[in-house]
């Protein structure tokens, strides 16, 4: 990474970037820190959820998103949580995001555990969602229950089927944790191949709300590939701009691996994150956020808001590459959106 000598000029439509020259095109928007699951690798044991009044109102949210798209060069939004399907107004939020397409927005995506998706897949497609990522950590009911805090896998599978029937493009994400679900790698791969759905394995990141992460529990990219190679021909595909490395499995399937721990992709990170209460975190590993809600509620105009965002992003750290290992943070993954 090159450290740029001068901050970029603060002109409208200049894409926002950090001091390492990484331009930001993707914004992850957490719509709530609440969740109907209690995944041990994410949620604290005794979570303290934010007050509703602290959450951005829909007007505040749309103001911030409009600014990111029209002034700061963001072209992709990913709605996440907590569990975004807990928001009854999710379809309305998606529709409002759709208005930003005229200003340069290219994609609206969603990340969900899918347990509540089956009844709403058609509606969120109609609202204008382009694609979704669904978390699925196991097919075996007992293992799924351990990784979700006691939930069943069937509603999630029904959600996946409903999303496909609704014509939504989707990817599945599996966090792999040693001693919990590394024996699900091959069954999930076989299932994804049969169902012709895209699957990505994610290394367990040191961001769990319970502080139980350790390097020994990370099933690395190399270990995941070794399992796949025991059964399939595995061919590495050319690396794109995606955080996942992709592999051709057998004759026509593709599997991705997101190796945040063993092979961090921080040097090309083009993402930013805002929490449901409007704090901007330039990195998953950031220690502090900048409260855009406080700025808005104290009367900041759009120019002041944009300047604060540019300043926060400019000072984004190098990332996990700079501080590998366990990260003490005041904010848990269910607030930050993954
Ligand atoms: N509830 C939704 C879901 O689970 O898809 C959206 C929010 S969740 C925080 C977003 C993603 O973060 C999920 O794919 C989840 O598996 C991932 N995640 C949470 N904690 C993680 C950790 N410690 N390491 C790796 N991935 C994690
Ligand atoms: Fe909820 Fe998603 Fe976190 Fe699991 S990973 S507890 S589903 S927010």
mmCIF file of C-alpha atoms and ligand atoms in Angstrom:
data_model
loop_
_atom_site.group_PDB
_atom_site.id
_atom_site.type_symbol
_atom_site.label_atom_id
_atom_site.label_comp_id
_atom_site.label_asym_id
_atom_site.label_seq_id
_atom_site.Cartn_x
_atom_site.Cartn_y
_atom_site.Cartn_z
ATOM 1 C CA UNK A 1 0.000 0.000 0.000
ATOM 2 C CA UNK A 2 1.249 3.513 -0.787
ATOM 3 C CA UNK A 3 0.761 6.276 1.745
ATOM 4 C CA UNK A 4 -0.505 9.272 -0.206
ATOM 5 C CA UNK A 5 1.193 12.564 0.625
ATOM 6 C CA UNK A 6 -1.849 14.856 0.432
ATOM 7 C CA UNK A 7 -5.531 14.458 1.300
ATOM 8 C CA UNK A 8 -7.810 14.398 -1.726
ATOM 9 C CA UNK A 9 -9.601 17.665 -2.643
ATOM 10 C CA UNK A 10 -13.024 17.992 -1.017
ATOM 11 C CA UNK A 11 -15.015 18.391 -4.212
ATOM 12 C CA UNK A 12 -18.437 16.890 -4.893
ATOM 13 C CA UNK A 13 -18.466 13.522 -6.685
ATOM 14 C CA UNK A 14 -14.831 12.788 -5.801
ATOM 15 C CA UNK A 15 -14.976 9.158 -4.654
ATOM 16 C CA UNK A 16 -14.154 8.900 -0.971
ATOM 17 C CA UNK A 17 -10.818 7.233 -0.256
ATOM 18 C CA UNK A 18 -8.386 6.588 2.567
ATOM 19 C CA UNK A 19 -4.762 7.625 3.074
ATOM 20 C CA UNK A 20 -3.603 4.355 1.539
ATOM 21 C CA UNK A 21 -5.362 5.173 -1.734
ATOM 22 C CA UNK A 22 -8.170 2.646 -1.245
ATOM 23 C CA UNK A 23 -11.293 4.055 -2.915
ATOM 24 C CA UNK A 24 -14.577 3.147 -1.202
ATOM 25 C CA UNK A 25 -17.416 1.952 -3.388
ATOM 26 C CA UNK A 26 -19.341 -0.330 -1.029
ATOM 27 C CA UNK A 27 -21.312 0.610 2.062
ATOM 28 C CA UNK A 28 -22.711 -1.940 4.522
ATOM 29 C CA UNK A 29 -25.696 -0.572 6.347
ATOM 30 C CA UNK A 30 -26.765 -2.251 9.580
ATOM 31 C CA UNK A 31 -30.520 -1.757 10.016
ATOM 32 C CA UNK A 32 -30.728 -3.183 13.534
ATOM 33 C CA UNK A 33 -28.407 -4.769 16.097
ATOM 34 C CA UNK A 34 -31.190 -7.175 17.151
ATOM 35 C CA UNK A 35 -31.342 -10.743 15.951
ATOM 36 C CA UNK A 36 -33.534 -13.834 16.230
ATOM 37 C CA UNK A 37 -30.337 -15.997 16.326
ATOM 38 C CA UNK A 38 -27.583 -16.157 18.922
ATOM 39 C CA UNK A 39 -24.604 -17.347 16.886
ATOM 40 C CA UNK A 40 -21.775 -17.809 19.407
ATOM 41 C CA UNK A 41 -19.180 -16.440 16.954
ATOM 42 C CA UNK A 42 -21.085 -13.169 16.648
ATOM 43 C CA UNK A 43 -23.489 -12.227 19.429
ATOM 44 C CA UNK A 44 -22.352 -11.416 23.000
ATOM 45 C CA UNK A 45 -23.718 -13.720 25.722
ATOM 46 C CA UNK A 46 -25.815 -10.930 27.234
ATOM 47 C CA UNK A 47 -26.321 -8.423 24.437
ATOM 48 C CA UNK A 48 -27.403 -4.883 25.265
ATOM 49 C CA UNK A 49 -29.387 -3.719 22.286
ATOM 50 C CA UNK A 50 -29.657 -0.081 21.288
ATOM 51 C CA UNK A 51 -32.756 1.933 22.139
ATOM 52 C CA UNK A 52 -35.135 2.503 19.249
ATOM 53 C CA UNK A 53 -34.786 6.264 19.657
ATOM 54 C CA UNK A 54 -31.045 5.922 19.069
ATOM 55 C CA UNK A 55 -31.565 4.205 15.745
ATOM 56 C CA UNK A 56 -31.450 6.425 12.646
ATOM 57 C CA UNK A 57 -34.919 7.386 11.507
ATOM 58 C CA UNK A 58 -35.779 6.455 7.930
ATOM 59 C CA UNK A 59 -35.352 10.112 6.935
ATOM 60 C CA UNK A 60 -31.909 10.274 8.548
ATOM 61 C CA UNK A 61 -30.933 6.981 6.935
ATOM 62 C CA UNK A 62 -31.996 8.170 3.494
ATOM 63 C CA UNK A 63 -30.157 11.454 3.940
ATOM 64 C CA UNK A 64 -26.931 9.638 4.794
ATOM 65 C CA UNK A 65 -27.301 7.093 1.986
ATOM 66 C CA UNK A 66 -28.087 9.805 -0.558
ATOM 67 C CA UNK A 67 -24.909 11.625 0.461
ATOM 68 C CA UNK A 68 -22.782 8.487 0.174
ATOM 69 C CA UNK A 69 -24.110 7.830 -3.329
ATOM 70 C CA UNK A 70 -24.401 11.322 -4.797
ATOM 71 C CA UNK A 71 -21.361 13.004 -3.227
ATOM 72 C CA UNK A 72 -18.997 10.280 -2.101
ATOM 73 C CA UNK A 73 -19.031 7.778 -4.957
ATOM 74 C CA UNK A 74 -20.584 4.736 -3.239
ATOM 75 C CA UNK A 75 -22.180 2.470 -5.871
ATOM 76 C CA UNK A 76 -23.188 -0.586 -3.811
ATOM 77 C CA UNK A 77 -25.282 -0.846 -0.683
ATOM 78 C CA UNK A 78 -25.574 -3.980 1.442
ATOM 79 C CA UNK A 79 -28.336 -4.010 4.054
ATOM 80 C CA UNK A 80 -27.431 -6.113 7.054
ATOM 81 C CA UNK A 81 -27.790 -6.320 10.856
ATOM 82 C CA UNK A 82 -28.292 -7.943 13.349
ATOM 83 C CA UNK A 83 -31.036 -9.525 11.351
ATOM 84 C CA UNK A 84 -32.457 -7.104 8.754
ATOM 85 C CA UNK A 85 -35.635 -9.193 8.311
ATOM 86 C CA UNK A 86 -36.614 -8.152 11.842
ATOM 87 C CA UNK A 87 -37.314 -4.720 10.340
ATOM 88 C CA UNK A 88 -40.985 -4.641 9.338
ATOM 89 C CA UNK A 89 -40.208 -1.728 7.032
ATOM 90 C CA UNK A 90 -37.391 -3.534 5.170
ATOM 91 C CA UNK A 91 -39.295 -3.452 1.854
ATOM 92 C CA UNK A 92 -39.844 0.303 2.245
ATOM 93 C CA UNK A 93 -36.150 0.826 3.039
ATOM 94 C CA UNK A 94 -35.218 -1.125 -0.112
ATOM 95 C CA UNK A 95 -37.658 0.939 -2.203
ATOM 96 C CA UNK A 96 -36.177 4.163 -0.866
ATOM 97 C CA UNK A 97 -32.675 2.922 -1.679
ATOM 98 C CA UNK A 98 -33.948 2.243 -5.204
ATOM 99 C CA UNK A 99 -34.490 5.997 -5.669
ATOM 100 C CA UNK A 100 -30.711 6.387 -5.426
ATOM 101 C CA UNK A 101 -30.181 4.457 -8.659
ATOM 102 C CA UNK A 102 -30.767 7.702 -10.548
ATOM 103 C CA UNK A 103 -27.787 9.158 -8.636
ATOM 104 C CA UNK A 104 -25.349 6.347 -9.453
ATOM 105 C CA UNK A 105 -26.299 3.447 -7.172
ATOM 106 C CA UNK A 106 -25.702 0.155 -9.007
ATOM 107 C CA UNK A 107 -26.687 -2.585 -6.547
ATOM 108 C CA UNK A 108 -28.813 -3.137 -3.466
ATOM 109 C CA UNK A 109 -27.962 -6.339 -1.589
ATOM 110 C CA UNK A 110 -29.021 -7.967 1.655
ATOM 111 C CA UNK A 111 -27.277 -10.245 4.158
ATOM 112 C CA UNK A 112 -29.638 -12.389 6.222
ATOM 113 C CA UNK A 113 -29.890 -15.594 8.232
ATOM 114 C CA UNK A 114 -33.014 -16.296 6.092
ATOM 115 C CA UNK A 115 -35.064 -17.829 8.926
ATOM 116 C CA UNK A 116 -37.812 -15.254 8.246
ATOM 117 C CA UNK A 117 -37.271 -15.018 4.498
ATOM 118 C CA UNK A 118 -39.771 -17.499 3.059
ATOM 119 C CA UNK A 119 -42.809 -15.219 3.515
ATOM 120 C CA UNK A 120 -41.056 -12.067 2.328
ATOM 121 C CA UNK A 121 -38.836 -13.168 -0.561
ATOM 122 C CA UNK A 122 -41.341 -12.059 -3.236
ATOM 123 C CA UNK A 123 -41.939 -8.723 -1.525
ATOM 124 C CA UNK A 124 -38.263 -7.836 -1.170
ATOM 125 C CA UNK A 125 -37.663 -8.797 -4.797
ATOM 126 C CA UNK A 126 -40.570 -6.552 -5.853
ATOM 127 C CA UNK A 127 -39.166 -3.766 -3.666
ATOM 128 C CA UNK A 128 -36.038 -3.797 -5.843
ATOM 129 C CA UNK A 129 -33.444 -5.985 -4.104
ATOM 130 C CA UNK A 130 -30.754 -7.205 -6.524
ATOM 131 C CA UNK A 131 -29.205 -10.078 -4.593
ATOM 132 C CA UNK A 132 -28.708 -11.585 -1.184
ATOM 133 C CA UNK A 133 -26.162 -13.433 0.927
ATOM 134 C CA UNK A 134 -27.565 -16.069 3.232
ATOM 135 C CA UNK A 135 -25.656 -17.466 6.198
ATOM 136 C CA UNK A 136 -25.828 -21.264 6.462
ATOM 137 C CA UNK A 137 -23.271 -22.813 8.800
ATOM 138 C CA UNK A 138 -24.476 -26.434 8.801
ATOM 139 C CA UNK A 139 -27.039 -28.818 7.343
ATOM 140 C CA UNK A 140 -27.013 -31.200 10.316
ATOM 141 C CA UNK A 141 -29.767 -29.953 12.640
ATOM 142 C CA UNK A 142 -27.775 -30.433 15.880
ATOM 143 C CA UNK A 143 -24.747 -28.570 14.509
ATOM 144 C CA UNK A 144 -26.950 -25.831 13.073
ATOM 145 C CA UNK A 145 -28.585 -25.424 16.484
ATOM 146 C CA UNK A 146 -25.180 -25.071 18.210
ATOM 147 C CA UNK A 147 -24.133 -22.391 15.741
ATOM 148 C CA UNK A 148 -27.351 -20.397 15.824
ATOM 149 C CA UNK A 149 -28.261 -20.511 19.508
ATOM 150 C CA UNK A 150 -30.828 -23.296 19.265
ATOM 151 C CA UNK A 151 -32.580 -22.549 15.963
ATOM 152 C CA UNK A 152 -33.740 -25.005 13.295
ATOM 153 C CA UNK A 153 -32.238 -25.302 9.822
ATOM 154 C CA UNK A 154 -35.540 -26.024 7.994
ATOM 155 C CA UNK A 155 -36.864 -22.422 7.971
ATOM 156 C CA UNK A 156 -33.517 -21.303 6.527
ATOM 157 C CA UNK A 157 -33.679 -23.907 3.755
ATOM 158 C CA UNK A 158 -37.259 -22.795 3.063
ATOM 159 C CA UNK A 159 -35.992 -19.197 2.886
ATOM 160 C CA UNK A 160 -33.303 -20.192 0.387
ATOM 161 C CA UNK A 161 -35.867 -21.983 -1.805
ATOM 162 C CA UNK A 162 -38.269 -19.039 -1.640
ATOM 163 C CA UNK A 163 -35.514 -16.595 -2.628
ATOM 164 C CA UNK A 164 -34.657 -18.734 -5.632
ATOM 165 C CA UNK A 165 -38.318 -19.084 -6.610
ATOM 166 C CA UNK A 166 -38.638 -15.302 -6.380
ATOM 167 C CA UNK A 167 -35.781 -14.962 -8.883
ATOM 168 C CA UNK A 168 -33.306 -13.445 -6.414
ATOM 169 C CA UNK A 169 -29.644 -14.125 -7.063
ATOM 170 C CA UNK A 170 -28.022 -15.534 -3.930
ATOM 171 C CA UNK A 171 -24.805 -16.730 -2.318
ATOM 172 C CA UNK A 172 -24.455 -18.834 0.817
ATOM 173 C CA UNK A 173 -21.863 -18.001 3.479
ATOM 174 C CA UNK A 174 -20.522 -20.519 6.011
ATOM 175 C CA UNK A 175 -18.300 -19.524 8.931
ATOM 176 C CA UNK A 176 -16.071 -22.499 9.748
ATOM 177 C CA UNK A 177 -14.975 -23.046 13.355
ATOM 178 C CA UNK A 178 -12.735 -25.887 14.496
ATOM 179 C CA UNK A 179 -14.526 -28.297 16.794
ATOM 180 C CA UNK A 180 -17.947 -27.074 15.645
ATOM 181 C CA UNK A 181 -18.600 -27.448 11.931
ATOM 182 C CA UNK A 182 -15.473 -28.333 9.937
ATOM 183 C CA UNK A 183 -17.181 -31.680 9.230
ATOM 184 C CA UNK A 184 -19.927 -29.747 7.399
ATOM 185 C CA UNK A 185 -17.549 -28.506 4.662
ATOM 186 C CA UNK A 186 -18.018 -31.502 2.362
ATOM 187 C CA UNK A 187 -21.765 -32.058 2.989
ATOM 188 C CA UNK A 188 -22.430 -28.355 2.361
ATOM 189 C CA UNK A 189 -20.308 -28.417 -0.800
ATOM 190 C CA UNK A 190 -22.119 -31.486 -2.162
ATOM 191 C CA UNK A 191 -25.481 -29.925 -1.321
ATOM 192 C CA UNK A 192 -24.544 -26.581 -2.958
ATOM 193 C CA UNK A 193 -23.394 -28.429 -6.094
ATOM 194 C CA UNK A 194 -26.662 -30.364 -6.264
ATOM 195 C CA UNK A 195 -28.731 -27.247 -5.683
ATOM 196 C CA UNK A 196 -26.511 -25.190 -8.036
ATOM 197 C CA UNK A 197 -26.089 -22.437 -5.524
ATOM 198 C CA UNK A 198 -22.924 -20.446 -4.902
ATOM 199 C CA UNK A 199 -21.210 -21.186 -1.555
ATOM 200 C CA UNK A 200 -18.393 -19.376 0.260
ATOM 201 C CA UNK A 201 -16.544 -20.529 3.349
ATOM 202 C CA UNK A 202 -15.438 -17.794 5.771
ATOM 203 C CA UNK A 203 -12.557 -18.059 8.226
ATOM 204 C CA UNK A 204 -13.623 -17.394 11.836
ATOM 205 C CA UNK A 205 -12.626 -13.773 12.519
ATOM 206 C CA UNK A 206 -11.437 -12.435 15.896
ATOM 207 C CA UNK A 207 -14.569 -10.310 16.239
ATOM 208 C CA UNK A 208 -16.858 -12.588 18.217
ATOM 209 C CA UNK A 209 -18.959 -10.956 20.894
ATOM 210 C CA UNK A 210 -17.855 -13.521 23.522
ATOM 211 C CA UNK A 211 -14.095 -13.228 23.206
ATOM 212 C CA UNK A 212 -13.761 -16.957 22.520
ATOM 213 C CA UNK A 213 -11.804 -16.603 19.296
ATOM 214 C CA UNK A 214 -8.373 -18.196 19.129
ATOM 215 C CA UNK A 215 -6.112 -18.860 16.181
ATOM 216 C CA UNK A 216 -6.422 -22.631 16.820
ATOM 217 C CA UNK A 217 -10.162 -22.453 16.168
ATOM 218 C CA UNK A 218 -9.678 -20.887 12.724
ATOM 219 C CA UNK A 219 -10.034 -23.474 9.970
ATOM 220 C CA UNK A 220 -7.800 -21.850 7.391
ATOM 221 C CA UNK A 221 -8.232 -21.493 3.657
ATOM 222 C CA UNK A 222 -5.518 -24.169 3.172
ATOM 223 C CA UNK A 223 -7.377 -26.613 5.436
ATOM 224 C CA UNK A 224 -10.698 -25.962 3.706
ATOM 225 C CA UNK A 225 -9.066 -26.562 0.309
ATOM 226 C CA UNK A 226 -7.409 -29.758 1.562
ATOM 227 C CA UNK A 227 -10.834 -31.156 2.525
ATOM 228 C CA UNK A 228 -12.258 -30.240 -0.893
ATOM 229 C CA UNK A 229 -9.248 -31.720 -2.716
ATOM 230 C CA UNK A 230 -9.760 -35.046 -0.963
ATOM 231 C CA UNK A 231 -12.998 -35.468 -2.922
ATOM 232 C CA UNK A 232 -12.915 -33.116 -5.930
ATOM 233 C CA UNK A 233 -10.602 -31.714 -8.581
ATOM 234 C CA UNK A 234 -10.008 -28.134 -7.342
ATOM 235 C CA UNK A 235 -8.719 -25.418 -9.674
ATOM 236 C CA UNK A 236 -7.990 -21.844 -8.527
ATOM 237 C CA UNK A 237 -9.815 -19.246 -10.624
ATOM 238 C CA UNK A 238 -8.335 -15.801 -11.460
ATOM 239 C CA UNK A 239 -8.652 -13.443 -8.455
ATOM 240 C CA UNK A 240 -11.185 -10.619 -8.936
ATOM 241 C CA UNK A 241 -12.096 -7.664 -6.730
ATOM 242 C CA UNK A 242 -14.095 -9.917 -4.390
ATOM 243 C CA UNK A 243 -12.840 -10.687 -0.856
ATOM 244 C CA UNK A 244 -13.330 -14.367 -1.710
ATOM 245 C CA UNK A 245 -10.852 -16.463 -3.669
ATOM 246 C CA UNK A 246 -12.832 -18.728 -6.017
ATOM 247 C CA UNK A 247 -12.138 -22.325 -7.039
ATOM 248 C CA UNK A 248 -13.645 -24.532 -9.697
ATOM 249 C CA UNK A 249 -14.808 -27.753 -8.044
ATOM 250 C CA UNK A 250 -15.364 -30.766 -10.256
ATOM 251 C CA UNK A 251 -16.506 -29.870 -13.749
ATOM 252 C CA UNK A 252 -18.802 -26.897 -13.245
ATOM 253 C CA UNK A 253 -19.245 -25.796 -9.602
ATOM 254 C CA UNK A 254 -17.556 -22.835 -7.898
ATOM 255 C CA UNK A 255 -16.700 -22.458 -4.230
ATOM 256 C CA UNK A 256 -15.325 -19.290 -2.599
ATOM 257 C CA UNK A 257 -13.108 -18.916 0.474
ATOM 258 C CA UNK A 258 -12.871 -15.657 2.430
ATOM 259 C CA UNK A 259 -9.521 -15.882 4.214
ATOM 260 C CA UNK A 260 -9.590 -12.771 6.395
ATOM 261 C CA UNK A 261 -7.215 -14.320 8.934
ATOM 262 C CA UNK A 262 -4.752 -16.442 6.945
ATOM 263 C CA UNK A 263 -4.654 -14.235 3.844
ATOM 264 C CA UNK A 264 -6.107 -10.773 4.612
ATOM 265 C CA UNK A 265 -7.333 -8.729 1.662
ATOM 266 C CA UNK A 266 -7.107 -5.369 3.495
ATOM 267 C CA UNK A 267 -4.890 -3.839 0.769
ATOM 268 C CA UNK A 268 -7.808 -3.770 -1.666
ATOM 269 C CA UNK A 269 -10.639 -3.084 0.813
ATOM 270 C CA UNK A 270 -13.291 -0.872 -0.780
ATOM 271 C CA UNK A 271 -15.866 -1.076 2.049
ATOM 272 C CA UNK A 272 -17.300 1.135 4.735
ATOM 273 C CA UNK A 273 -19.845 0.341 7.441
ATOM 274 C CA UNK A 274 -22.528 2.221 9.322
ATOM 275 C CA UNK A 275 -24.324 0.931 12.382
ATOM 276 C CA UNK A 276 -28.084 1.213 12.896
ATOM 277 C CA UNK A 277 -27.494 4.242 15.147
ATOM 278 C CA UNK A 278 -25.523 5.960 12.411
ATOM 279 C CA UNK A 279 -21.896 5.455 13.430
ATOM 280 C CA UNK A 280 -19.464 5.218 10.556
ATOM 281 C CA UNK A 281 -16.815 2.507 10.989
ATOM 282 C CA UNK A 282 -14.305 2.512 8.163
ATOM 283 C CA UNK A 283 -13.064 -0.998 9.068
ATOM 284 C CA UNK A 284 -14.404 -4.112 10.837
ATOM 285 C CA UNK A 285 -11.435 -3.715 13.163
ATOM 286 C CA UNK A 286 -11.923 0.047 13.837
ATOM 287 C CA UNK A 287 -11.833 0.918 17.522
ATOM 288 C CA UNK A 288 -14.217 3.862 17.219
ATOM 289 C CA UNK A 289 -16.977 5.091 14.990
ATOM 290 C CA UNK A 290 -17.946 8.621 13.955
ATOM 291 C CA UNK A 291 -21.536 9.381 14.910
ATOM 292 C CA UNK A 292 -23.253 10.788 11.821
ATOM 293 C CA UNK A 293 -26.501 10.758 13.815
ATOM 294 C CA UNK A 294 -25.073 13.241 16.351
ATOM 295 C CA UNK A 295 -23.862 15.482 13.553
ATOM 296 C CA UNK A 296 -27.273 15.421 11.868
ATOM 297 C CA UNK A 297 -29.175 15.939 15.116
ATOM 298 C CA UNK A 298 -26.954 18.895 15.996
ATOM 299 C CA UNK A 299 -27.830 20.575 12.696
ATOM 300 C CA UNK A 300 -24.867 19.778 10.434
ATOM 301 C CA UNK A 301 -25.555 20.502 6.766
ATOM 302 C CA UNK A 302 -24.653 18.060 3.983
ATOM 303 C CA UNK A 303 -21.285 19.713 3.329
ATOM 304 C CA UNK A 304 -20.274 19.321 6.994
ATOM 305 C CA UNK A 305 -21.533 15.736 7.031
ATOM 306 C CA UNK A 306 -19.617 14.861 3.859
ATOM 307 C CA UNK A 307 -16.452 16.516 5.216
ATOM 308 C CA UNK A 308 -16.692 14.485 8.419
ATOM 309 C CA UNK A 309 -17.165 11.248 6.447
ATOM 310 C CA UNK A 310 -14.166 12.038 4.216
ATOM 311 C CA UNK A 311 -12.038 12.825 7.232
ATOM 312 C CA UNK A 312 -13.010 9.586 9.044
ATOM 313 C CA UNK A 313 -12.396 7.495 5.938
ATOM 314 C CA UNK A 314 -9.089 9.237 5.214
ATOM 315 C CA UNK A 315 -7.780 8.085 8.597
ATOM 316 C CA UNK A 316 -8.876 4.458 8.127
ATOM 317 C CA UNK A 317 -6.249 2.080 9.485
ATOM 318 C CA UNK A 318 -4.379 -0.398 7.317
ATOM 319 C CA UNK A 319 -6.654 -3.124 8.780
ATOM 320 C CA UNK A 320 -6.206 -6.639 10.152
ATOM 321 C CA UNK A 321 -2.841 -6.922 8.370
ATOM 322 C CA UNK A 322 -1.484 -4.261 10.746
ATOM 323 C CA UNK A 323 -2.744 -5.883 14.010
ATOM 324 C CA UNK A 324 -3.285 -9.610 13.486
ATOM 325 C CA UNK A 325 -4.717 -11.469 16.479
ATOM 326 C CA UNK A 326 -7.556 -10.925 18.888
ATOM 327 C CA UNK A 327 -9.134 -7.481 18.682
ATOM 328 C CA UNK A 328 -10.639 -5.875 21.787
ATOM 329 C CA UNK A 329 -13.449 -3.692 20.533
ATOM 330 C CA UNK A 330 -16.305 -1.855 22.126
ATOM 331 C CA UNK A 331 -18.718 -3.013 19.405
ATOM 332 C CA UNK A 332 -19.844 -6.545 18.520
ATOM 333 C CA UNK A 333 -20.376 -8.036 15.075
ATOM 334 C CA UNK A 334 -24.179 -7.996 15.425
ATOM 335 C CA UNK A 335 -23.970 -4.189 15.611
ATOM 336 C CA UNK A 336 -21.456 -3.795 12.830
ATOM 337 C CA UNK A 337 -23.103 -6.002 10.249
ATOM 338 C CA UNK A 338 -20.314 -8.424 9.345
HETATM 339 N N1 LIG B 1 -27.867 -11.794 10.551
HETATM 340 C C1 LIG B 1 -27.381 -11.748 9.227
HETATM 341 C C2 LIG B 1 -26.590 -12.997 8.887
HETATM 342 O O1 LIG B 1 -26.211 -13.718 9.820
HETATM 343 O O2 LIG B 1 -26.366 -13.227 7.711
HETATM 344 C C3 LIG B 1 -26.579 -10.510 8.908
HETATM 345 C C4 LIG B 1 -25.607 -10.014 9.940
HETATM 346 S S1 LIG B 1 -24.230 -11.091 10.301
HETATM 347 C C5 LIG B 1 -23.347 -10.133 11.492
HETATM 348 C C6 LIG B 1 -23.293 -10.923 8.811
HETATM 349 C C7 LIG B 1 -22.247 -11.982 8.567
HETATM 350 O O3 LIG B 1 -21.223 -11.866 9.544
HETATM 351 C C8 LIG B 1 -22.753 -13.408 8.633
HETATM 352 O O4 LIG B 1 -22.453 -14.066 7.399
HETATM 353 C C9 LIG B 1 -21.957 -14.012 9.752
HETATM 354 O O5 LIG B 1 -21.686 -15.361 9.506
HETATM 355 C C10 LIG B 1 -20.697 -13.156 9.753
HETATM 356 N N2 LIG B 1 -19.961 -13.193 11.016
HETATM 357 C C11 LIG B 1 -20.389 -12.810 12.242
HETATM 358 N N3 LIG B 1 -19.418 -12.994 13.166
HETATM 359 C C12 LIG B 1 -18.343 -13.511 12.504
HETATM 360 C C13 LIG B 1 -17.019 -13.924 12.900
HETATM 361 N N4 LIG B 1 -16.596 -13.825 14.164
HETATM 362 N N5 LIG B 1 -16.197 -14.401 11.944
HETATM 363 C C14 LIG B 1 -16.599 -14.501 10.651
HETATM 364 N N6 LIG B 1 -17.818 -14.112 10.216
HETATM 365 C C15 LIG B 1 -18.681 -13.636 11.123
HETATM 366 FE FE1 LIG B 2 -27.588 -12.910 14.177
HETATM 367 FE FE2 LIG B 2 -26.231 -12.908 11.928
HETATM 368 FE FE3 LIG B 2 -24.971 -12.520 14.259
HETATM 369 FE FE4 LIG B 2 -25.932 -14.919 13.733
HETATM 370 S S1 LIG B 2 -24.335 -13.862 12.579
HETATM 371 S S2 LIG B 2 -26.219 -13.761 15.673
HETATM 372 S S3 LIG B 2 -27.730 -14.439 12.546
HETATM 373 S S4 LIG B 2 -26.449 -11.168 13.347
#
